[in-house]
mmCIF file of C-alpha atoms in Angstrom:
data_model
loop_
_atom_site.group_PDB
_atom_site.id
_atom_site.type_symbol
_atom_site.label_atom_id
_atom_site.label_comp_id
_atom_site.label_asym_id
_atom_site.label_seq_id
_atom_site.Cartn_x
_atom_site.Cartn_y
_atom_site.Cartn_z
ATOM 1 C CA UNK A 1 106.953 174.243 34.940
ATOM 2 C CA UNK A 2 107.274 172.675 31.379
ATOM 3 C CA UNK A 3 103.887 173.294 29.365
ATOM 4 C CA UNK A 4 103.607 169.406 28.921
ATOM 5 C CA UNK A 5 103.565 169.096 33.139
ATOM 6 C CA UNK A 6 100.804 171.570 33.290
ATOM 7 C CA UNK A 7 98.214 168.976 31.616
ATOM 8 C CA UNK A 8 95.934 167.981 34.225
ATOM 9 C CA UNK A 9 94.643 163.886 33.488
ATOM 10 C CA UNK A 10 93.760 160.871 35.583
ATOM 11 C CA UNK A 11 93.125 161.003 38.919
ATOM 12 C CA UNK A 12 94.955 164.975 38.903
ATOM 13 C CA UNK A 13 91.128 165.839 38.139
ATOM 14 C CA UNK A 14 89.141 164.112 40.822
ATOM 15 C CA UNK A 15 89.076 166.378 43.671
ATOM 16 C CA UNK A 16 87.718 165.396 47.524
ATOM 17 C CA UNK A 17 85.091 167.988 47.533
ATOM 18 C CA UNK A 18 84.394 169.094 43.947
ATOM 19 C CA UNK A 19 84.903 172.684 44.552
ATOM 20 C CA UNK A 20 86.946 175.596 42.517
ATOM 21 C CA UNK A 21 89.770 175.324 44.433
ATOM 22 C CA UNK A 22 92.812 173.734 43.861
ATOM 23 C CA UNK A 23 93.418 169.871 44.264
ATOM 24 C CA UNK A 24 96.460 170.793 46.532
ATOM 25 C CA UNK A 25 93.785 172.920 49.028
ATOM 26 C CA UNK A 26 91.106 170.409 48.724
ATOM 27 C CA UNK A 27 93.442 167.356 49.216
ATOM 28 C CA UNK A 28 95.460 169.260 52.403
ATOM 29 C CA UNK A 29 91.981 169.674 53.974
ATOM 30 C CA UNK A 30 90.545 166.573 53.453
ATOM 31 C CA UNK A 31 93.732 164.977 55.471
ATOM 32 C CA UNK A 32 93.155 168.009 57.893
ATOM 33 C CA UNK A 33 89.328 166.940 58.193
ATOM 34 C CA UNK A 34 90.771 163.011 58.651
ATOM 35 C CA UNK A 35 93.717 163.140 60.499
ATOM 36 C CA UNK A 36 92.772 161.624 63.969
ATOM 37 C CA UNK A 37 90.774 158.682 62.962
ATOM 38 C CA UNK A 38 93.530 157.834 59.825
ATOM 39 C CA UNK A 39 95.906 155.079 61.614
ATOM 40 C CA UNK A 40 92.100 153.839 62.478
ATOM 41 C CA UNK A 41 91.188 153.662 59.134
ATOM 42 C CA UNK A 42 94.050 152.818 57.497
ATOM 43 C CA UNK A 43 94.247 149.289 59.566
ATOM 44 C CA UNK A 44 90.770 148.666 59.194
ATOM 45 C CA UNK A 45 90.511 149.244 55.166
ATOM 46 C CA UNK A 46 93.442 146.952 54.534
ATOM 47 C CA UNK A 47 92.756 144.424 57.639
ATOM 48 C CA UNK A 48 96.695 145.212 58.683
ATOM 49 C CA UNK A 49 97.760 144.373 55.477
ATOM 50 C CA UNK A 50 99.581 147.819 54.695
ATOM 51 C CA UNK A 51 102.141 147.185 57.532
ATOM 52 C CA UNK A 52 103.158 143.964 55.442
ATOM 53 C CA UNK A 53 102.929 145.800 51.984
ATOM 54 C CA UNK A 54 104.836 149.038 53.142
ATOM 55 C CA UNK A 55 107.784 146.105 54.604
ATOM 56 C CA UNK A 56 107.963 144.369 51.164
ATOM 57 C CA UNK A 57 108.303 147.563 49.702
ATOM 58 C CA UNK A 58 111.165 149.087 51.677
ATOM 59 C CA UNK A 59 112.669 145.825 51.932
ATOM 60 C CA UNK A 60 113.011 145.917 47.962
ATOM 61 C CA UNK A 61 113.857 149.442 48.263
ATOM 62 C CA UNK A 62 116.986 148.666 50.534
ATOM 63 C CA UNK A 63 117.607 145.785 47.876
ATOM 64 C CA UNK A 64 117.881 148.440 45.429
ATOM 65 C CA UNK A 65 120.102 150.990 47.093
ATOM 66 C CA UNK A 66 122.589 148.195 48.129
ATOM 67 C CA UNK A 67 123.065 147.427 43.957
ATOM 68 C CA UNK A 68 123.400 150.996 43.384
ATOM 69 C CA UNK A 69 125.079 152.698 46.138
ATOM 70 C CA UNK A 70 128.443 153.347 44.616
ATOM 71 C CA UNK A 71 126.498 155.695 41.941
ATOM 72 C CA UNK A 72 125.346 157.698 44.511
ATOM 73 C CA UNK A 73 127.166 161.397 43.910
ATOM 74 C CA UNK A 74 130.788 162.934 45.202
ATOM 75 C CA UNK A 75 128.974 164.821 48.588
ATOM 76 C CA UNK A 76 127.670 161.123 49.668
ATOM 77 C CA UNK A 77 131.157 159.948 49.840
ATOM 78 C CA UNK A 78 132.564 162.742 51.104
ATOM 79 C CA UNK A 79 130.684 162.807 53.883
ATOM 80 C CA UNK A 80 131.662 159.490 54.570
ATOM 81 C CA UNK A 81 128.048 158.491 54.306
ATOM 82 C CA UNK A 82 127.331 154.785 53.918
ATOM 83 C CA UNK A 83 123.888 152.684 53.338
ATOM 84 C CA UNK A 84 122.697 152.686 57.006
ATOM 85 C CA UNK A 85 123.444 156.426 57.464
ATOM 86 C CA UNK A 86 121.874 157.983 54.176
ATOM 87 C CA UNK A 87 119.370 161.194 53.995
ATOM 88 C CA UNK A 88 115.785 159.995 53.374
ATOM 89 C CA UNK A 89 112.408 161.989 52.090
ATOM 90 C CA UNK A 90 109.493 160.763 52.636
ATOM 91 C CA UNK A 91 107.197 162.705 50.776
ATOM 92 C CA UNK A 92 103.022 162.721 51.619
ATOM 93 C CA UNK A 93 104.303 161.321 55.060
ATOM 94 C CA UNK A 94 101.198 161.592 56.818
ATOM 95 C CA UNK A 95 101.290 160.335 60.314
ATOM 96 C CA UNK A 96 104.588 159.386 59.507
ATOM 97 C CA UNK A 97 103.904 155.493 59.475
ATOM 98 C CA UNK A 98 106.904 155.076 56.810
ATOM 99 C CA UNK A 99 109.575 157.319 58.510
ATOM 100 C CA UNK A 100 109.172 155.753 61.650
ATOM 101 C CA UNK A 101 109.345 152.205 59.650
ATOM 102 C CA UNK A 102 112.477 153.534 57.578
ATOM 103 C CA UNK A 103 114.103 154.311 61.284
ATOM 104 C CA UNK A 104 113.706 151.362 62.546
ATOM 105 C CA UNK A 105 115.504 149.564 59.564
ATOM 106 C CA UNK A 106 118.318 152.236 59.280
ATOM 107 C CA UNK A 107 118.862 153.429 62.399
ATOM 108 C CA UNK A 108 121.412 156.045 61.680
ATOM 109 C CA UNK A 109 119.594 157.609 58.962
ATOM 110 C CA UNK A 110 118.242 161.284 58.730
ATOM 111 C CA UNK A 111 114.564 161.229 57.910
ATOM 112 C CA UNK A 112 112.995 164.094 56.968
ATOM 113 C CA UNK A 113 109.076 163.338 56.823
ATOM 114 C CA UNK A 114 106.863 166.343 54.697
ATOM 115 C CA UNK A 115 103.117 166.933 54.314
ATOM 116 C CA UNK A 116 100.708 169.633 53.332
ATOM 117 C CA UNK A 117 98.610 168.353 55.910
ATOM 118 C CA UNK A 118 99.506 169.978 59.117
ATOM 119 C CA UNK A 119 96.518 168.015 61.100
ATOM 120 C CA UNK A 120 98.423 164.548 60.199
ATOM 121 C CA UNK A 121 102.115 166.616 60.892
ATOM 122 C CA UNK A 122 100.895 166.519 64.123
ATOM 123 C CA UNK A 123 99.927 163.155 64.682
ATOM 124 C CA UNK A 124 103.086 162.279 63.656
ATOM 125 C CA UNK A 125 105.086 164.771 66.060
ATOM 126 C CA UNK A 126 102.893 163.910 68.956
ATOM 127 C CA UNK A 127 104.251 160.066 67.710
ATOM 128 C CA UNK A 128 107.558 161.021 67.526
ATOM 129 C CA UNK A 129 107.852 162.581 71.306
ATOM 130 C CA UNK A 130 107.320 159.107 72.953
ATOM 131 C CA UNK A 131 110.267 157.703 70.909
ATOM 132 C CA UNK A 132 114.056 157.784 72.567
ATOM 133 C CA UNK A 133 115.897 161.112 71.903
ATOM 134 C CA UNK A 134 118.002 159.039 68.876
ATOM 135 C CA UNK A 135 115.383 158.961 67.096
ATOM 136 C CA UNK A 136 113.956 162.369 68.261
ATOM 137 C CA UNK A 137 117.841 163.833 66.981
ATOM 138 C CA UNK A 138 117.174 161.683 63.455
ATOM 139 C CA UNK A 139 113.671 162.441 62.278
ATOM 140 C CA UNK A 140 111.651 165.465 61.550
ATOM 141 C CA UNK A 141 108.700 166.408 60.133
ATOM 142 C CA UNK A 142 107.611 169.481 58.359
ATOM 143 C CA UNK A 143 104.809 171.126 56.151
ATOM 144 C CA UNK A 144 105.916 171.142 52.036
ATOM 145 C CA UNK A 145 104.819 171.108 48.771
ATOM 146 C CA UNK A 146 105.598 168.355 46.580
ATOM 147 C CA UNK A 147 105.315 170.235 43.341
ATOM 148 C CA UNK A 148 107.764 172.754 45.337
ATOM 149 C CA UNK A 149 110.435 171.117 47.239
ATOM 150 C CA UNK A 150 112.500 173.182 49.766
ATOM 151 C CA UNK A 151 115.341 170.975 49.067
ATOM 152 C CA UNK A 152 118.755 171.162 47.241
ATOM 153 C CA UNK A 153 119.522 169.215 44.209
ATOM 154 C CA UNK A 154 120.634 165.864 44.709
ATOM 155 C CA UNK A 155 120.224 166.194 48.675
ATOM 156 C CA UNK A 156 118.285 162.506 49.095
ATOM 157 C CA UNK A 157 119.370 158.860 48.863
ATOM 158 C CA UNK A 158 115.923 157.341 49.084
ATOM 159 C CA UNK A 159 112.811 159.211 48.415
ATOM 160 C CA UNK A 160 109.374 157.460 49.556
ATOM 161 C CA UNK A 161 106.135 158.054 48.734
ATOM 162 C CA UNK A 162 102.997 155.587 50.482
ATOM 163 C CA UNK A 163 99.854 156.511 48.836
ATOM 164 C CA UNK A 164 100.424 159.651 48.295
ATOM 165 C CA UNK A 165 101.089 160.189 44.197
ATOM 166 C CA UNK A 166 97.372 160.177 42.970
ATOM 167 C CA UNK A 167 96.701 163.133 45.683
ATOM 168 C CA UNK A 168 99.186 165.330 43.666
ATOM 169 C CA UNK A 169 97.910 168.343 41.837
ATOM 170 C CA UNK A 170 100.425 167.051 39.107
ATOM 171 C CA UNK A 171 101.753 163.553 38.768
ATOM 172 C CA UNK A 172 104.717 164.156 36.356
ATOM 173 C CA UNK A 173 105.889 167.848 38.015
ATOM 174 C CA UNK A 174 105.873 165.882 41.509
ATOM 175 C CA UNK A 175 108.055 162.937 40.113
ATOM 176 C CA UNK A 176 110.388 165.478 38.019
ATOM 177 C CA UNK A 177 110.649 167.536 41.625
ATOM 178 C CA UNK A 178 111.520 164.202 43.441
ATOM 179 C CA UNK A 179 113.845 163.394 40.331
ATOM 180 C CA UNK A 180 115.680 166.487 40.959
ATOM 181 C CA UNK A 181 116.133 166.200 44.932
ATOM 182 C CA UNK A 182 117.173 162.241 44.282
ATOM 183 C CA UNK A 183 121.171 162.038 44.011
ATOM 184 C CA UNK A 184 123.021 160.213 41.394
ATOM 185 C CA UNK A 185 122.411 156.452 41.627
ATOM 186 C CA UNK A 186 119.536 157.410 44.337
ATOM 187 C CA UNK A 187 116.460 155.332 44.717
ATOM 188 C CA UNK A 188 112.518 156.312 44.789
ATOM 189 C CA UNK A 189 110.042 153.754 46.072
ATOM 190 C CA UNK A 190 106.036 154.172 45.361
ATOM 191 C CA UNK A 191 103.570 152.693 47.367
ATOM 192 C CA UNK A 192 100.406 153.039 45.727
ATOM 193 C CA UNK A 193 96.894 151.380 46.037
ATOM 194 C CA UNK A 194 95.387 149.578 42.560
ATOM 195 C CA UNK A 195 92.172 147.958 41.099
ATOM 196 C CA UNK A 196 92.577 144.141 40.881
ATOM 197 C CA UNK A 197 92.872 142.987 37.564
ATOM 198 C CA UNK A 198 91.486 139.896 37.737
ATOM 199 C CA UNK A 199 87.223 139.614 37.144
ATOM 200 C CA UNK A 200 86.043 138.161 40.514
ATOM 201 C CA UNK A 201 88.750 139.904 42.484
ATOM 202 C CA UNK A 202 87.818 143.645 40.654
ATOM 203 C CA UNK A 203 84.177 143.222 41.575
ATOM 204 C CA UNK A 204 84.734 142.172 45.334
ATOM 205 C CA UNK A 205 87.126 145.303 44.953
ATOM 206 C CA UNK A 206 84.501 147.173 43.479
ATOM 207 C CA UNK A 207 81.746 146.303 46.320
ATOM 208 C CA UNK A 208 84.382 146.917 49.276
ATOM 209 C CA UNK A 209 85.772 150.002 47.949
ATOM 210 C CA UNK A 210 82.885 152.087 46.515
ATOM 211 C CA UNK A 211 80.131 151.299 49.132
ATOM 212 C CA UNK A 212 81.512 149.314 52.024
ATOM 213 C CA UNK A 213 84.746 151.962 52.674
ATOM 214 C CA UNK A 214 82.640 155.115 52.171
ATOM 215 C CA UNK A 215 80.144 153.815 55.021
ATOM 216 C CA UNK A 216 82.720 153.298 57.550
ATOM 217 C CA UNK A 217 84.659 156.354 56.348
ATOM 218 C CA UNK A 218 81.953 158.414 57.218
ATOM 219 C CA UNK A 219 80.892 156.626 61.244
ATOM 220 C CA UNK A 220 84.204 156.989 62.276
ATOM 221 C CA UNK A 221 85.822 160.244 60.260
ATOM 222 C CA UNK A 222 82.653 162.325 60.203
ATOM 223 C CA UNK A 223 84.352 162.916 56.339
ATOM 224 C CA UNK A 224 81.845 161.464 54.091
ATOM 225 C CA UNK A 225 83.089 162.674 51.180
ATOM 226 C CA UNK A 226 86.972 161.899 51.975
ATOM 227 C CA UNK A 227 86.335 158.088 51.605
ATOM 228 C CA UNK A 228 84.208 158.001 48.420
ATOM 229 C CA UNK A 229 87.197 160.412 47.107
ATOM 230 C CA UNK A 230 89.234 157.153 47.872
ATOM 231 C CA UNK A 231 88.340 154.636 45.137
ATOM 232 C CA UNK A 232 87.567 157.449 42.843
ATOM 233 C CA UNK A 233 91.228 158.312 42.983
ATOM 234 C CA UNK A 234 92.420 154.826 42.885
ATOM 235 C CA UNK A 235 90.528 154.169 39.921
ATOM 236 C CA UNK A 236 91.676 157.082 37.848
ATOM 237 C CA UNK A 237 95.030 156.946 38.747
ATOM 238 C CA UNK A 238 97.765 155.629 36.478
ATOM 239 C CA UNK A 239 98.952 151.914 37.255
ATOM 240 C CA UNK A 240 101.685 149.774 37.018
ATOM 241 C CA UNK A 241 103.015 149.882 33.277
ATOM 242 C CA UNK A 242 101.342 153.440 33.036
ATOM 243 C CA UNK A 243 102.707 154.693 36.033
ATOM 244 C CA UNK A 244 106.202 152.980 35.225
ATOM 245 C CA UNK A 245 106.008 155.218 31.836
ATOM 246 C CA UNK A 246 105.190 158.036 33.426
ATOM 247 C CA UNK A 247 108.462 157.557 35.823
ATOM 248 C CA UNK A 248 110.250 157.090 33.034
ATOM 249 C CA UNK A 249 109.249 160.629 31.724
ATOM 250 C CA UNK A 250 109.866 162.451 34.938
ATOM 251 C CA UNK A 251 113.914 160.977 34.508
ATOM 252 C CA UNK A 252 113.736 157.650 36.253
ATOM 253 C CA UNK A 253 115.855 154.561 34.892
ATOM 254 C CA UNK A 254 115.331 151.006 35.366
ATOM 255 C CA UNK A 255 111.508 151.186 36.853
ATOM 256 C CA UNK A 256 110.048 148.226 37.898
ATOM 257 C CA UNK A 257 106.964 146.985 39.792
ATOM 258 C CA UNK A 258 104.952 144.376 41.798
ATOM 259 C CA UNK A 259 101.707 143.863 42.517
ATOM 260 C CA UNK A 260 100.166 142.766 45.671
ATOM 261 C CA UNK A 261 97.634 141.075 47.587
ATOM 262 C CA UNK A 262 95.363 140.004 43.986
ATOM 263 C CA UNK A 263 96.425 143.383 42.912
ATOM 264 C CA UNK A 264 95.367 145.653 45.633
ATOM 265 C CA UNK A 265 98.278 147.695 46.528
ATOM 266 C CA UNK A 266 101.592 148.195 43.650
ATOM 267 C CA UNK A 267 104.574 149.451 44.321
ATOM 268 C CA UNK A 268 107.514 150.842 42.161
ATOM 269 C CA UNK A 269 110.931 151.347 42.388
ATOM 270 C CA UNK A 270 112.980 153.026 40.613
ATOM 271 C CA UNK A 271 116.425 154.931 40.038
#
């Protein structure tokens, strides 16, 4: 790892439990500690609203790949591999929300789902056995390292990530590791929640987020720190022209970005 990637800022330093260990530990058992009320929690937080921001997203995403898809490298086309049948990563998967979104629009892809958490890994398995066997054949999910990919260079098309970027240990490493599985002319797509810009909008954020979420975090997780480590992470995190610079710096090209919902949720693509 370069010395510059080893610089800890931003939300890299906010941990879920404040202890000595490693973000990676604390972040893998916070998810651990959450994982059965998370598809709960996730729905309630954003009143349904993520389904519709993850579909914008991918739908821009698919956009993307269509413009570029004749840069993709010399193993894509030798494998006779076109849009609809392409290798997908979607990293910080969870309970697998986005994979099993991504198989519905591409039917034929491979989707290869990773987490560190292996309490939301199996969520997404146990989701995964009541689909046909298609799907079962297509999409699998496994326990990884972002900052340590068990992957071969240039092995993915599209690499997704839904709010998973401010839980790495380190922001830049984890793009230049996704930059490095991506092939030529590949795409990555961020999904990533953001503070509202705007002065009425920030402080209704502000309320919601830091006292509101925590509350109900706590009733139905049990976590109570897990969902105050939420906005904190948000907050720190880098945003839209700061996280397109920081893409930039892990090796991405043309990186762009739209805001959602008053600024609630951004996402990013880029190549």
């Amino acid at each position: 790892m370069a010395a510059e990637d080893k610089i800890k800022t931003g939300a890299e330093v906010i941990n879920p439990y404040d202890d000595s260990r490693e973000k990676g530990e604390q972040v893998e058992d916070m998810f651990d500690s959450i994982a059965p009320a998370y598809d709960f929690m996730n729905t309630a937080m954003t009143f349904g609203l993520h389904r519709r921001w993850r579909d914008k997203a991918l739908n821009a995403s698919m956009e993307a790949l269509k413009a570029t898809w004749s840069l993709c490298n010399e193993n894509v086309a030798d494998r006779g591999a076109h849009p609809g049948s392409m290798n997908i990563l979607d990293v910080a998967t969870g309970t697998g929300d986005v994979a099993f979104r991504l198989h519905e629009m591409l039917p034929e892809a491979k989707i290869t789902g990773i987490d560190l958490s292996e309490g939301m890994l199996s969520v997404a398995r146990r989701k995964l056995l009541s689909l046909p066997k298609n799907a079962r054949d297509l999409i699998s999910f496994g326990k990884a390292d972002c900052l340590q990919l068990p992957f071969a260079d240039e092995e993915f098309d599209l690499i997704t990530v839904a709010y998973g970027v401010r839980n790495f240990e380190n922001l830049l490493a984890g793009l230049k590791e996704m930059r490095r599985v991506l092939c030529k002319g590949g795409i990555l797509c961020v999904i990533e929640l953001s503070v509202p810009e705007g002065k009425l909008t920030g402080l209704g954020y502000k309320i919601y987020s830091r006292h509101l979420i925590p509350a109900i975090g706590k009733i139905v997780s049990g976590d109570s720190r897990a969902y105050s480590y939420l906005p904190e992470s948000i907050a720190a995190a880098p945003q839209r022209n700061d996280m397109a610079e920081i893409m930039k710096q892990a090796g991405f090209t043309d990186v762009r970005w739209k805001s959602l919902t008053f600024g609630a949720v951004t996402y990013y693509i880029a190549r």
